[in-house]
Amino acid sequence: MPPRIMIAAPGGRSGKTIVSIGLCDALRRRGFSVQTFKKGPDYIDASWLAAASGKNCRNLDRFLMDEKTIIQSFDKASSKADFVLIEGNMGLYDGIDMDGKGSSAYLSKLLTTPIILVVNTSRMSRSVAALIKGFRCFEPETPIAGVILNNVAGERHKSKLIQAIEKYCDIPVIGAIPKVKNLNITERHLGLMPFNESTSGSSFVKDIGAFVERYVDLDAVISIAKQAHNKHNPPSTIPDPYKTKKDYQRGNAVVRIGVIFDKVFNFYYPENLEALESTGAEIVYINSLEDRMLPKIDGLYIGGGFPELHIEELSKNKPLMHDIAVAIEYGLTVYAECAGLMYLSNGLRINDRLYNMVGVIPSDIELSKRPVGHGYVEAKIVCENPFFPVGAILRGHEFHHSKLSITNELQCALRLKRGYGINGMLDGIVYKNMFAAYTHIHALGTSGWADAFVANISSKRSFEDGSYMSYKL
């Protein structure tokens, strides 16, 4: 296993993401091949880490995946890198359960990875020692190996902080980052702006890298990362959920699955797309703003994103929406998550104006200023659908500021034990071969999803040429 670290913090908004991005860029410029991971369900931070490292960022989450799968995914992706960086989420010890097994601290121990704690020192001096000492003593086996001070007000402030830590805490300070205003990533209602929506993303990453390298001892970071040891099981002892590659075919044609991927719809876990490809499916990328017709495909995957931020442009592409609506009526297999659900609705109502969408789901979408659903989801499959067996338990997550205006006439496959979905009780709208939910899944925790997607396509005898386009519209 390569050298590795986890960047964590006492709480949110401490500067973990900026430090992680900066370290990735700085290490990459030193010649390291860096593999990044994000603890917890997250698309946005992961998009910045992927940009900084030049490799897909992988998510690790104990609610969505079992521990063996986490270790297998971690080892498999890390084997092709020579430095690994994990960004934690929330506070170091925060998690879904009181036993702490959903926390970043637990993950660091599971993966035997030393932690560098990023501490927001704004309006703090000697108390920083109490905070750090408390975090080290709370679970003494947690491998906190270094501290980076963030939002330092000046040299005098820096001196007081370091003196307090040296006197009361047996832990090295390996960086002191000054307070600046021009190196913050724009925030919006669901967190940071995704990398691919930033007009200056690549140059911004370089600026962050140069800034972090200036104020953090990169040699000390590398030294801490080399302290990691390999206690956990090697990947050969852990089942690979994608070890069997299947080729679902219709005659001589490989199944083609369209994926809408652009600045509107870009919330996809790389493992989900890889899972589809592992079945033998060909991925065909579609742009919801530029493509005027649906290409020849057998299935369609529409992920999450921010349709409300591009609504004028999105709503004008009526030819593509018409094609999608007709394809669904003829039985096209469709899987849609969150923004994908919104896109398939009658329309989005924004500032008292209704913007027409695909129109397959007979309800408008209303936006809210406050979160409607935000967090983990656990649901039971209660009716027939193209993707999941009845009686199965589905685990996922949701984060949306929108809701449906009408829900009582919809057939839904998910009865929620946890989460909000479309109305606090249900999610997973089913219509013909379409499944649309606010819930996001991760293929490593829902390993049968990709096989079911392709198997459902393969069972449809009506699509003789592998495309709904065979029908005369």
Short mmCIF file of C-alpha atoms in Angstrom, two decimals:
data_model
loop_
_atom_site.label_atom_id
_atom_site.label_comp_id
_atom_site.label_asym_id
_atom_site.label_seq_id
_atom_site.Cartn_x
_atom_site.Cartn_y
_atom_site.Cartn_z
CA MET A 1 0.00 0.00 0.00
CA PRO A 2 1.27 3.52 -0.77
CA PRO A 3 1.79 6.26 1.85
CA ARG A 4 -1.55 7.72 2.90
CA ILE A 5 -3.21 10.35 5.07
CA MET A 6 -6.69 11.45 6.08
CA ILE A 7 -7.51 15.16 6.24
CA ALA A 8 -10.09 15.64 8.99
CA ALA A 9 -11.33 18.42 11.26
CA PRO A 10 -13.15 19.05 14.55
CA GLY A 11 -16.20 20.21 12.59
CA GLY A 12 -17.52 21.32 9.26
CA ARG A 13 -16.31 24.50 7.52
CA SER A 14 -12.84 24.12 8.99
CA GLY A 15 -11.05 24.12 5.63
CA LYS A 16 -10.66 20.37 4.94
CA THR A 17 -11.52 20.63 1.25
CA ILE A 18 -9.22 23.57 0.50
CA VAL A 19 -6.34 21.84 2.31
CA SER A 20 -7.06 18.54 0.55
CA ILE A 21 -7.20 20.16 -2.89
CA GLY A 22 -4.01 22.10 -2.21
CA LEU A 23 -2.10 19.06 -0.99
CA CYS A 24 -3.22 17.01 -3.99
CA ASP A 25 -2.05 19.65 -6.43
CA ALA A 26 1.24 20.22 -4.62
CA LEU A 27 1.99 16.50 -4.38
CA ARG A 28 1.11 15.99 -8.01
CA ARG A 29 3.52 18.73 -9.05
CA ARG A 30 6.21 16.93 -7.05
CA GLY A 31 5.66 13.90 -9.24
CA PHE A 32 3.33 11.83 -7.05
CA SER A 33 0.45 9.90 -8.55
CA VAL A 34 -2.31 10.78 -6.06
CA GLN A 35 -5.48 8.77 -5.49
CA THR A 36 -8.19 10.61 -3.55
CA PHE A 37 -11.14 9.35 -1.54
CA LYS A 38 -14.03 11.22 0.08
CA LYS A 39 -15.56 9.85 3.23
CA GLY A 40 -19.34 9.86 3.05
CA PRO A 41 -21.84 10.43 0.24
CA ASP A 42 -20.63 13.45 -1.70
CA TYR A 43 -20.34 14.43 -5.35
CA ILE A 44 -19.18 18.03 -5.07
CA ASP A 45 -16.05 17.81 -2.90
CA ALA A 46 -15.18 14.70 -4.88
CA SER A 47 -15.32 16.66 -8.15
CA TRP A 48 -12.65 19.08 -6.85
CA LEU A 49 -10.46 16.28 -5.51
CA ALA A 50 -10.67 14.52 -8.87
CA ALA A 51 -9.62 17.72 -10.64
CA ALA A 52 -6.69 18.25 -8.27
CA SER A 53 -5.43 14.66 -8.50
CA GLY A 54 -6.27 13.91 -12.13
CA LYS A 55 -7.97 10.66 -11.07
CA ASN A 56 -11.57 9.77 -10.21
CA CYS A 57 -12.23 10.40 -6.53
CA ARG A 58 -13.81 7.38 -4.79
CA ASN A 59 -16.33 7.56 -1.96
CA LEU A 60 -16.10 5.43 1.19
CA ASP A 61 -19.20 5.16 3.36
CA ARG A 62 -20.01 2.58 6.04
CA PHE A 63 -23.78 3.17 5.82
CA LEU A 64 -23.85 2.49 2.09
CA MET A 65 -21.18 -0.27 2.03
CA ASP A 66 -19.99 -3.04 4.32
CA GLU A 67 -16.47 -2.92 5.70
CA LYS A 68 -15.07 -5.59 3.41
CA THR A 69 -16.31 -3.69 0.37
CA ILE A 70 -14.79 -0.46 1.69
CA ILE A 71 -11.41 -2.14 2.13
CA GLN A 72 -11.61 -3.81 -1.28
CA SER A 73 -12.50 -0.56 -3.05
CA PHE A 74 -9.78 1.33 -1.18
CA ASP A 75 -7.06 -1.22 -1.90
CA LYS A 76 -8.04 -1.67 -5.53
CA ALA A 77 -7.97 2.07 -6.34
CA SER A 78 -4.89 2.76 -4.20
CA SER A 79 -2.81 0.05 -5.87
CA LYS A 80 -2.28 2.25 -8.94
CA ALA A 81 -1.11 5.32 -7.00
CA ASP A 82 1.95 6.24 -4.98
CA PHE A 83 0.16 8.56 -2.55
CA VAL A 84 -3.36 8.35 -1.12
CA LEU A 85 -5.40 11.18 0.43
CA ILE A 86 -8.76 10.69 2.14
CA GLU A 87 -10.88 13.73 2.95
CA GLY A 88 -13.11 13.18 5.97
CA ASN A 89 -16.55 14.66 6.41
CA MET A 90 -18.19 16.72 9.16
CA GLY A 91 -16.34 16.48 12.47
CA LEU A 92 -13.78 13.72 13.02
CA TYR A 93 -16.02 11.74 15.39
CA ASP A 94 -19.37 12.55 13.79
CA GLY A 95 -21.47 9.79 12.27
CA ILE A 96 -24.91 8.30 12.00
CA ASP A 97 -24.59 6.10 15.12
CA MET A 98 -23.53 6.91 18.67
CA ASP A 99 -20.96 4.10 18.57
CA GLY A 100 -18.93 6.16 16.12
CA LYS A 101 -18.63 3.45 13.47
CA GLY A 102 -19.90 5.85 10.82
CA SER A 103 -17.25 8.47 11.60
CA SER A 104 -14.09 9.55 9.81
CA ALA A 105 -12.13 8.44 12.89
CA TYR A 106 -13.45 4.89 12.55
CA LEU A 107 -12.65 4.85 8.84
CA SER A 108 -9.07 5.97 9.53
CA LYS A 109 -8.64 3.04 11.92
CA LEU A 110 -10.28 0.60 9.52
CA LEU A 111 -7.84 1.66 6.79
CA THR A 112 -4.88 2.19 9.15
CA THR A 113 -4.44 5.74 7.91
CA PRO A 114 -2.88 8.55 10.00
CA ILE A 115 -4.92 11.74 10.41
CA ILE A 116 -3.91 15.34 9.91
CA LEU A 117 -6.38 17.54 11.79
CA VAL A 118 -7.29 20.89 10.21
CA VAL A 119 -8.34 23.31 12.95
CA ASN A 120 -10.16 26.58 12.30
CA THR A 121 -8.38 28.91 14.73
CA SER A 122 -10.52 31.98 14.11
CA ARG A 123 -11.16 33.83 17.40
CA MET A 124 -9.11 31.28 19.35
CA SER A 125 -5.67 31.21 21.00
CA ARG A 126 -4.77 29.04 24.03
CA SER A 127 -8.06 27.15 23.74
CA VAL A 128 -6.72 25.45 20.64
CA ALA A 129 -4.67 23.19 22.92
CA ALA A 130 -7.76 22.13 24.85
CA LEU A 131 -9.56 21.34 21.62
CA ILE A 132 -6.73 19.26 20.17
CA LYS A 133 -6.05 17.46 23.45
CA GLY A 134 -9.74 16.66 23.75
CA PHE A 135 -9.83 15.19 20.27
CA ARG A 136 -6.76 13.06 20.97
CA CYS A 137 -8.11 11.77 24.29
CA PHE A 138 -11.72 11.16 23.24
CA GLU A 139 -10.77 7.93 21.45
CA PRO A 140 -7.05 7.56 22.25
CA GLU A 141 -6.48 4.91 19.57
CA THR A 142 -7.44 7.38 16.82
CA PRO A 143 -4.22 8.03 14.84
CA ILE A 144 -4.06 11.85 14.88
CA ALA A 145 -0.50 12.48 13.72
CA GLY A 146 -0.35 16.19 12.91
CA VAL A 147 -2.21 19.51 12.96
CA ILE A 148 -2.68 22.20 10.33
CA LEU A 149 -3.89 25.52 11.73
CA ASN A 150 -6.30 27.40 9.46
CA ASN A 151 -7.54 31.01 9.44
CA VAL A 152 -4.53 32.26 11.38
CA ALA A 153 -4.81 36.02 11.89
CA GLY A 154 -1.10 36.86 11.79
CA GLU A 155 2.36 36.02 13.15
CA ARG A 156 1.46 36.94 16.74
CA HIS A 157 -1.64 34.75 16.60
CA LYS A 158 0.35 31.93 15.04
CA SER A 159 2.97 32.12 17.80
CA LYS A 160 0.38 31.89 20.57
CA LEU A 161 -1.32 28.93 18.94
CA ILE A 162 1.88 26.97 18.43
CA GLN A 163 3.17 27.72 21.95
CA ALA A 164 -0.08 26.42 23.48
CA ILE A 165 -0.02 23.25 21.41
CA GLU A 166 3.67 22.60 22.17
CA LYS A 167 3.08 23.03 25.90
CA TYR A 168 -0.06 20.93 26.29
CA CYS A 169 -0.22 18.55 23.30
CA ASP A 170 2.28 15.99 22.08
CA ILE A 171 1.53 16.58 18.40
CA PRO A 172 3.41 18.47 15.66
CA VAL A 173 2.01 21.56 13.97
CA ILE A 174 2.88 21.05 10.29
CA GLY A 175 1.16 24.11 8.84
CA ALA A 176 -0.35 27.49 9.66
CA ILE A 177 -2.57 28.88 6.92
CA PRO A 178 -3.46 32.59 7.08
CA LYS A 179 -6.96 33.91 6.74
CA VAL A 180 -7.68 34.90 3.11
CA LYS A 181 -10.83 35.76 1.19
CA ASN A 182 -9.94 34.95 -2.40
CA LEU A 183 -9.36 31.20 -2.05
CA ASN A 184 -12.84 30.10 -1.07
CA ILE A 185 -14.99 27.94 -3.33
CA THR A 186 -18.41 29.43 -4.01
CA GLU A 187 -21.14 27.87 -1.87
CA ARG A 188 -24.77 27.30 -2.65
CA HIS A 189 -27.75 25.57 -1.08
CA LEU A 190 -26.34 22.02 -1.29
CA GLY A 191 -22.71 22.84 -0.50
CA LEU A 192 -19.79 23.94 -2.65
CA MET A 193 -20.09 24.66 -6.36
CA PRO A 194 -19.07 21.55 -8.38
CA PHE A 195 -15.73 21.79 -10.15
CA ASN A 196 -17.20 21.50 -13.65
CA GLU A 197 -19.39 24.57 -13.07
CA SER A 198 -16.44 26.76 -12.15
CA THR A 199 -15.24 28.86 -15.06
CA SER A 200 -11.72 29.07 -13.63
CA GLY A 201 -11.56 25.66 -11.99
CA SER A 202 -8.17 24.42 -13.21
CA SER A 203 -6.31 27.68 -12.55
CA PHE A 204 -8.06 27.96 -9.18
CA VAL A 205 -6.82 24.48 -8.21
CA LYS A 206 -3.27 25.54 -9.07
CA ASP A 207 -3.63 28.70 -6.99
CA ILE A 208 -4.85 26.66 -4.02
CA GLY A 209 -1.97 24.23 -4.46
CA ALA A 210 0.65 26.96 -4.49
CA PHE A 211 -0.95 28.68 -1.49
CA VAL A 212 -1.17 25.51 0.63
CA GLU A 213 2.39 24.48 -0.26
CA ARG A 214 3.62 27.86 0.90
CA TYR A 215 2.14 27.49 4.39
CA VAL A 216 2.19 23.71 4.97
CA ASP A 217 5.31 21.59 5.42
CA LEU A 218 4.84 19.16 2.55
CA ASP A 219 7.82 17.02 3.64
CA ALA A 220 6.16 16.58 7.04
CA VAL A 221 2.91 15.55 5.34
CA ILE A 222 4.79 12.93 3.30
CA SER A 223 6.61 11.71 6.41
CA ILE A 224 3.31 11.23 8.28
CA ALA A 225 1.80 9.43 5.29
CA LYS A 226 4.73 6.99 5.30
CA GLN A 227 3.88 6.04 8.89
CA ALA A 228 0.77 4.21 7.66
CA HIS A 229 1.00 0.46 8.05
CA ASN A 230 -0.98 -2.32 6.45
CA LYS A 231 -3.04 -4.22 8.96
CA HIS A 232 -6.24 -4.60 7.02
CA ASN A 233 -7.01 -7.57 4.79
CA PRO A 234 -5.35 -7.65 1.36
CA PRO A 235 -7.72 -7.25 -1.58
CA SER A 236 -7.33 -10.90 -2.64
CA THR A 237 -9.27 -12.04 0.45
CA ILE A 238 -12.24 -9.76 -0.24
CA PRO A 239 -14.96 -10.52 -2.79
CA ASP A 240 -14.99 -8.14 -5.75
CA PRO A 241 -18.62 -7.17 -6.45
CA TYR A 242 -17.76 -6.86 -10.15
CA LYS A 243 -15.58 -9.94 -10.57
CA THR A 244 -17.98 -11.56 -13.05
CA LYS A 245 -18.17 -9.66 -16.32
CA LYS A 246 -21.28 -10.44 -18.33
CA ASP A 247 -22.03 -9.55 -21.91
CA TYR A 248 -25.73 -8.93 -22.35
CA GLN A 249 -26.37 -8.74 -26.03
CA ARG A 250 -29.29 -8.48 -28.44
CA GLY A 251 -28.15 -10.47 -31.47
CA ASN A 252 -24.69 -9.12 -32.20
CA ALA A 253 -25.33 -5.69 -30.61
CA VAL A 254 -23.96 -4.83 -27.16
CA VAL A 255 -26.49 -3.09 -24.92
CA ARG A 256 -26.09 0.70 -25.14
CA ILE A 257 -26.97 2.80 -22.09
CA GLY A 258 -27.27 6.56 -22.45
CA VAL A 259 -25.96 8.69 -19.59
CA ILE A 260 -26.90 12.38 -19.49
CA PHE A 261 -23.65 13.99 -18.35
CA ASP A 262 -23.10 17.75 -18.63
CA LYS A 263 -23.07 20.87 -16.47
CA VAL A 264 -26.70 20.21 -15.45
CA PHE A 265 -26.48 16.49 -14.63
CA ASN A 266 -23.10 15.45 -13.28
CA PHE A 267 -23.66 13.71 -9.95
CA TYR A 268 -22.51 10.18 -10.76
CA TYR A 269 -20.34 7.90 -8.68
CA PRO A 270 -17.63 6.49 -10.98
CA GLU A 271 -18.37 3.05 -9.54
CA ASN A 272 -21.94 3.25 -10.86
CA LEU A 273 -20.75 3.85 -14.41
CA GLU A 274 -18.05 1.21 -14.04
CA ALA A 275 -20.64 -1.26 -12.78
CA LEU A 276 -22.69 -0.77 -15.95
CA GLU A 277 -19.59 -1.17 -18.11
CA SER A 278 -18.62 -4.32 -16.21
CA THR A 279 -21.77 -6.00 -17.49
CA GLY A 280 -20.62 -5.41 -21.05
CA ALA A 281 -22.82 -2.36 -21.61
CA GLU A 282 -21.57 0.50 -23.77
CA ILE A 283 -21.98 3.97 -22.23
CA VAL A 284 -23.25 6.65 -24.61
CA TYR A 285 -22.92 10.17 -23.18
CA ILE A 286 -25.69 12.68 -23.87
CA ASN A 287 -25.74 16.46 -23.34
CA SER A 288 -29.13 17.71 -22.17
CA LEU A 289 -28.42 21.24 -23.44
CA GLU A 290 -26.79 20.55 -26.81
CA ASP A 291 -28.10 17.22 -28.15
CA ARG A 292 -31.38 17.69 -30.00
CA MET A 293 -32.33 14.03 -30.29
CA LEU A 294 -31.88 10.84 -28.33
CA PRO A 295 -29.21 8.61 -29.89
CA LYS A 296 -29.78 4.90 -30.47
CA ILE A 297 -29.78 3.53 -26.93
CA ASP A 298 -31.40 0.65 -25.03
CA GLY A 299 -31.50 2.32 -21.62
CA LEU A 300 -31.07 5.74 -20.03
CA TYR A 301 -29.45 6.85 -16.75
CA ILE A 302 -30.10 10.42 -15.54
CA GLY A 303 -28.15 11.39 -12.44
CA GLY A 304 -28.27 14.29 -10.03
CA GLY A 305 -27.29 17.91 -10.47
CA PHE A 306 -28.74 21.41 -10.48
CA PRO A 307 -31.40 21.75 -13.21
CA GLU A 308 -32.81 24.83 -11.48
CA LEU A 309 -29.57 26.73 -12.16
CA HIS A 310 -29.73 26.09 -15.90
CA ILE A 311 -33.48 26.04 -16.29
CA GLU A 312 -33.80 28.57 -19.13
CA GLU A 313 -31.38 26.69 -21.37
CA LEU A 314 -32.58 23.26 -20.30
CA SER A 315 -36.27 23.98 -20.90
CA LYS A 316 -35.57 25.22 -24.44
CA ASN A 317 -34.30 21.84 -25.61
CA LYS A 318 -37.78 20.50 -26.31
CA PRO A 319 -36.78 18.03 -29.07
CA LEU A 320 -34.63 15.96 -26.69
CA MET A 321 -37.29 16.02 -23.98
CA HIS A 322 -39.89 14.91 -26.52
CA ASP A 323 -37.68 11.99 -27.57
CA ILE A 324 -37.20 10.91 -23.95
CA ALA A 325 -40.94 11.09 -23.23
CA VAL A 326 -41.80 9.02 -26.29
CA ALA A 327 -39.06 6.49 -25.52
CA ILE A 328 -40.40 5.98 -21.98
CA GLU A 329 -43.92 5.45 -23.34
CA TYR A 330 -42.55 2.75 -25.64
CA GLY A 331 -40.82 1.03 -22.72
CA LEU A 332 -37.26 2.38 -22.62
CA THR A 333 -35.53 1.29 -19.39
CA VAL A 334 -34.76 4.48 -17.43
CA TYR A 335 -33.12 5.04 -14.06
CA ALA A 336 -33.27 8.61 -12.69
CA GLU A 337 -31.91 10.09 -9.46
CA CYS A 338 -32.95 13.39 -7.84
CA ALA A 339 -32.33 15.97 -10.60
CA GLY A 340 -33.19 13.19 -13.04
CA LEU A 341 -36.57 12.85 -11.34
CA MET A 342 -37.06 16.61 -11.58
CA TYR A 343 -36.23 16.51 -15.29
CA LEU A 344 -38.84 13.81 -15.92
CA SER A 345 -41.61 15.78 -14.16
CA ASN A 346 -44.19 18.07 -15.77
CA GLY A 347 -42.04 21.06 -14.96
CA LEU A 348 -40.09 23.11 -12.43
CA ARG A 349 -41.84 26.02 -10.79
CA ILE A 350 -39.38 28.84 -10.08
CA ASN A 351 -40.48 32.31 -8.96
CA ASP A 352 -44.10 31.61 -9.98
CA ARG A 353 -43.05 30.53 -13.48
CA LEU A 354 -43.42 26.94 -14.69
CA TYR A 355 -40.63 25.64 -16.92
CA ASN A 356 -41.79 22.59 -18.85
CA MET A 357 -39.73 19.42 -18.55
CA VAL A 358 -40.10 15.89 -20.02
CA GLY A 359 -43.61 15.46 -18.59
CA VAL A 360 -43.66 11.73 -17.80
CA ILE A 361 -44.17 12.16 -14.05
CA PRO A 362 -47.57 13.86 -13.62
CA SER A 363 -46.48 16.44 -11.06
CA ASP A 364 -44.78 19.81 -10.97
CA ILE A 365 -41.62 20.31 -8.89
CA GLU A 366 -41.63 23.11 -6.35
CA LEU A 367 -38.36 24.51 -5.00
CA SER A 368 -37.85 25.31 -1.33
CA LYS A 369 -35.34 27.61 0.37
CA ARG A 370 -34.78 24.98 3.08
CA PRO A 371 -33.73 21.34 2.66
CA VAL A 372 -36.67 19.00 2.09
CA GLY A 373 -34.64 15.80 2.27
CA HIS A 374 -31.03 15.67 3.42
CA GLY A 375 -29.23 12.59 4.73
CA TYR A 376 -29.23 8.84 4.57
CA VAL A 377 -32.16 6.82 3.22
CA GLU A 378 -33.25 3.31 4.12
CA ALA A 379 -36.22 1.84 2.30
CA LYS A 380 -38.01 -1.43 1.61
CA ILE A 381 -38.93 -2.42 -1.94
CA VAL A 382 -42.72 -2.87 -1.88
CA CYS A 383 -43.76 -3.29 -5.51
CA GLU A 384 -42.53 -4.67 -8.81
CA ASN A 385 -40.03 -2.49 -10.67
CA PRO A 386 -37.27 -2.94 -13.25
CA PHE A 387 -34.31 -2.73 -10.82
CA PHE A 388 -34.88 -4.17 -7.34
CA PRO A 389 -36.59 -7.32 -6.01
CA VAL A 390 -39.67 -6.90 -3.82
CA GLY A 391 -38.81 -7.22 -0.14
CA ALA A 392 -35.20 -6.05 -0.52
CA ILE A 393 -33.79 -3.27 1.66
CA LEU A 394 -32.23 -0.35 -0.19
CA ARG A 395 -29.73 2.04 1.36
CA GLY A 396 -28.88 5.37 -0.20
CA HIS A 397 -28.83 9.09 0.47
CA GLU A 398 -30.71 12.23 -0.57
CA PHE A 399 -30.13 15.97 -0.61
CA HIS A 400 -32.74 18.12 -2.28
CA HIS A 401 -34.50 21.45 -1.86
CA SER A 402 -37.50 20.47 -3.92
CA LYS A 403 -40.71 18.47 -3.67
CA LEU A 404 -43.52 17.23 -5.87
CA SER A 405 -46.81 19.13 -5.94
CA ILE A 406 -48.78 15.87 -6.40
CA THR A 407 -47.80 12.50 -4.92
CA ASN A 408 -51.00 10.60 -4.13
CA GLU A 409 -51.52 9.25 -7.66
CA LEU A 410 -48.00 7.91 -8.16
CA GLN A 411 -46.93 4.28 -7.95
CA CYS A 412 -43.85 4.06 -5.77
CA ALA A 413 -41.53 1.11 -5.16
CA LEU A 414 -39.83 2.41 -2.00
CA ARG A 415 -41.43 2.59 1.44
CA LEU A 416 -39.10 4.64 3.60
CA LYS A 417 -37.80 3.60 6.99
CA ARG A 418 -35.50 6.60 7.00
CA GLY A 419 -35.46 9.72 4.81
CA TYR A 420 -38.03 11.93 3.09
CA GLY A 421 -38.20 10.87 -0.56
CA ILE A 422 -41.21 12.39 -2.31
CA ASN A 423 -43.47 12.81 0.73
CA GLY A 424 -41.83 11.47 3.87
CA MET A 425 -43.14 7.96 3.30
CA LEU A 426 -42.45 6.92 -0.29
CA ASP A 427 -39.91 7.24 -3.08
CA GLY A 428 -39.00 5.47 -6.30
CA ILE A 429 -41.69 6.40 -8.82
CA VAL A 430 -42.37 3.52 -11.22
CA TYR A 431 -43.94 3.98 -14.66
CA LYS A 432 -43.54 1.22 -17.25
CA ASN A 433 -39.75 0.63 -17.28
CA MET A 434 -38.88 3.94 -15.61
CA PHE A 435 -37.69 4.24 -12.01
CA ALA A 436 -37.20 7.78 -10.65
CA ALA A 437 -36.25 8.59 -7.05
CA TYR A 438 -34.81 11.37 -4.94
CA THR A 439 -32.64 8.65 -3.41
CA HIS A 440 -29.10 8.24 -4.74
CA ILE A 441 -27.50 4.80 -4.59
CA HIS A 442 -23.88 3.68 -4.71
CA ALA A 443 -23.23 0.59 -6.81
CA LEU A 444 -20.75 -0.85 -4.31
CA GLY A 445 -23.55 -1.00 -1.74
CA THR A 446 -26.25 -2.02 -4.22
CA SER A 447 -24.30 -4.56 -6.22
CA GLY A 448 -27.23 -6.06 -8.17
CA TRP A 449 -28.37 -2.74 -9.62
CA ALA A 450 -26.22 -2.77 -12.78
CA ASP A 451 -27.01 -6.39 -13.61
CA ALA A 452 -30.72 -5.68 -13.17
CA PHE A 453 -30.47 -2.58 -15.37
CA VAL A 454 -28.96 -4.53 -18.25
CA ALA A 455 -31.06 -7.66 -17.69
CA ASN A 456 -34.25 -5.59 -17.90
CA ILE A 457 -33.10 -4.16 -21.22
CA SER A 458 -32.17 -7.58 -22.55
CA SER A 459 -35.60 -9.01 -21.70
CA LYS A 460 -37.45 -6.47 -23.86
CA ARG A 461 -38.09 -8.24 -27.13
CA SER A 462 -39.80 -5.23 -28.68
CA PHE A 463 -36.54 -3.32 -29.15
CA GLU A 464 -35.38 -5.37 -32.12
CA ASP A 465 -32.64 -3.07 -33.31
CA GLY A 466 -31.54 -2.12 -29.81
CA SER A 467 -33.28 1.24 -29.90
CA TYR A 468 -36.71 2.76 -29.37
CA MET A 469 -35.95 4.71 -32.54
CA SER A 470 -37.20 1.71 -34.53
CA TYR A 471 -40.68 3.00 -33.80
CA LYS A 472 -42.15 5.44 -36.32
CA LEU A 473 -43.02 8.51 -34.26
#
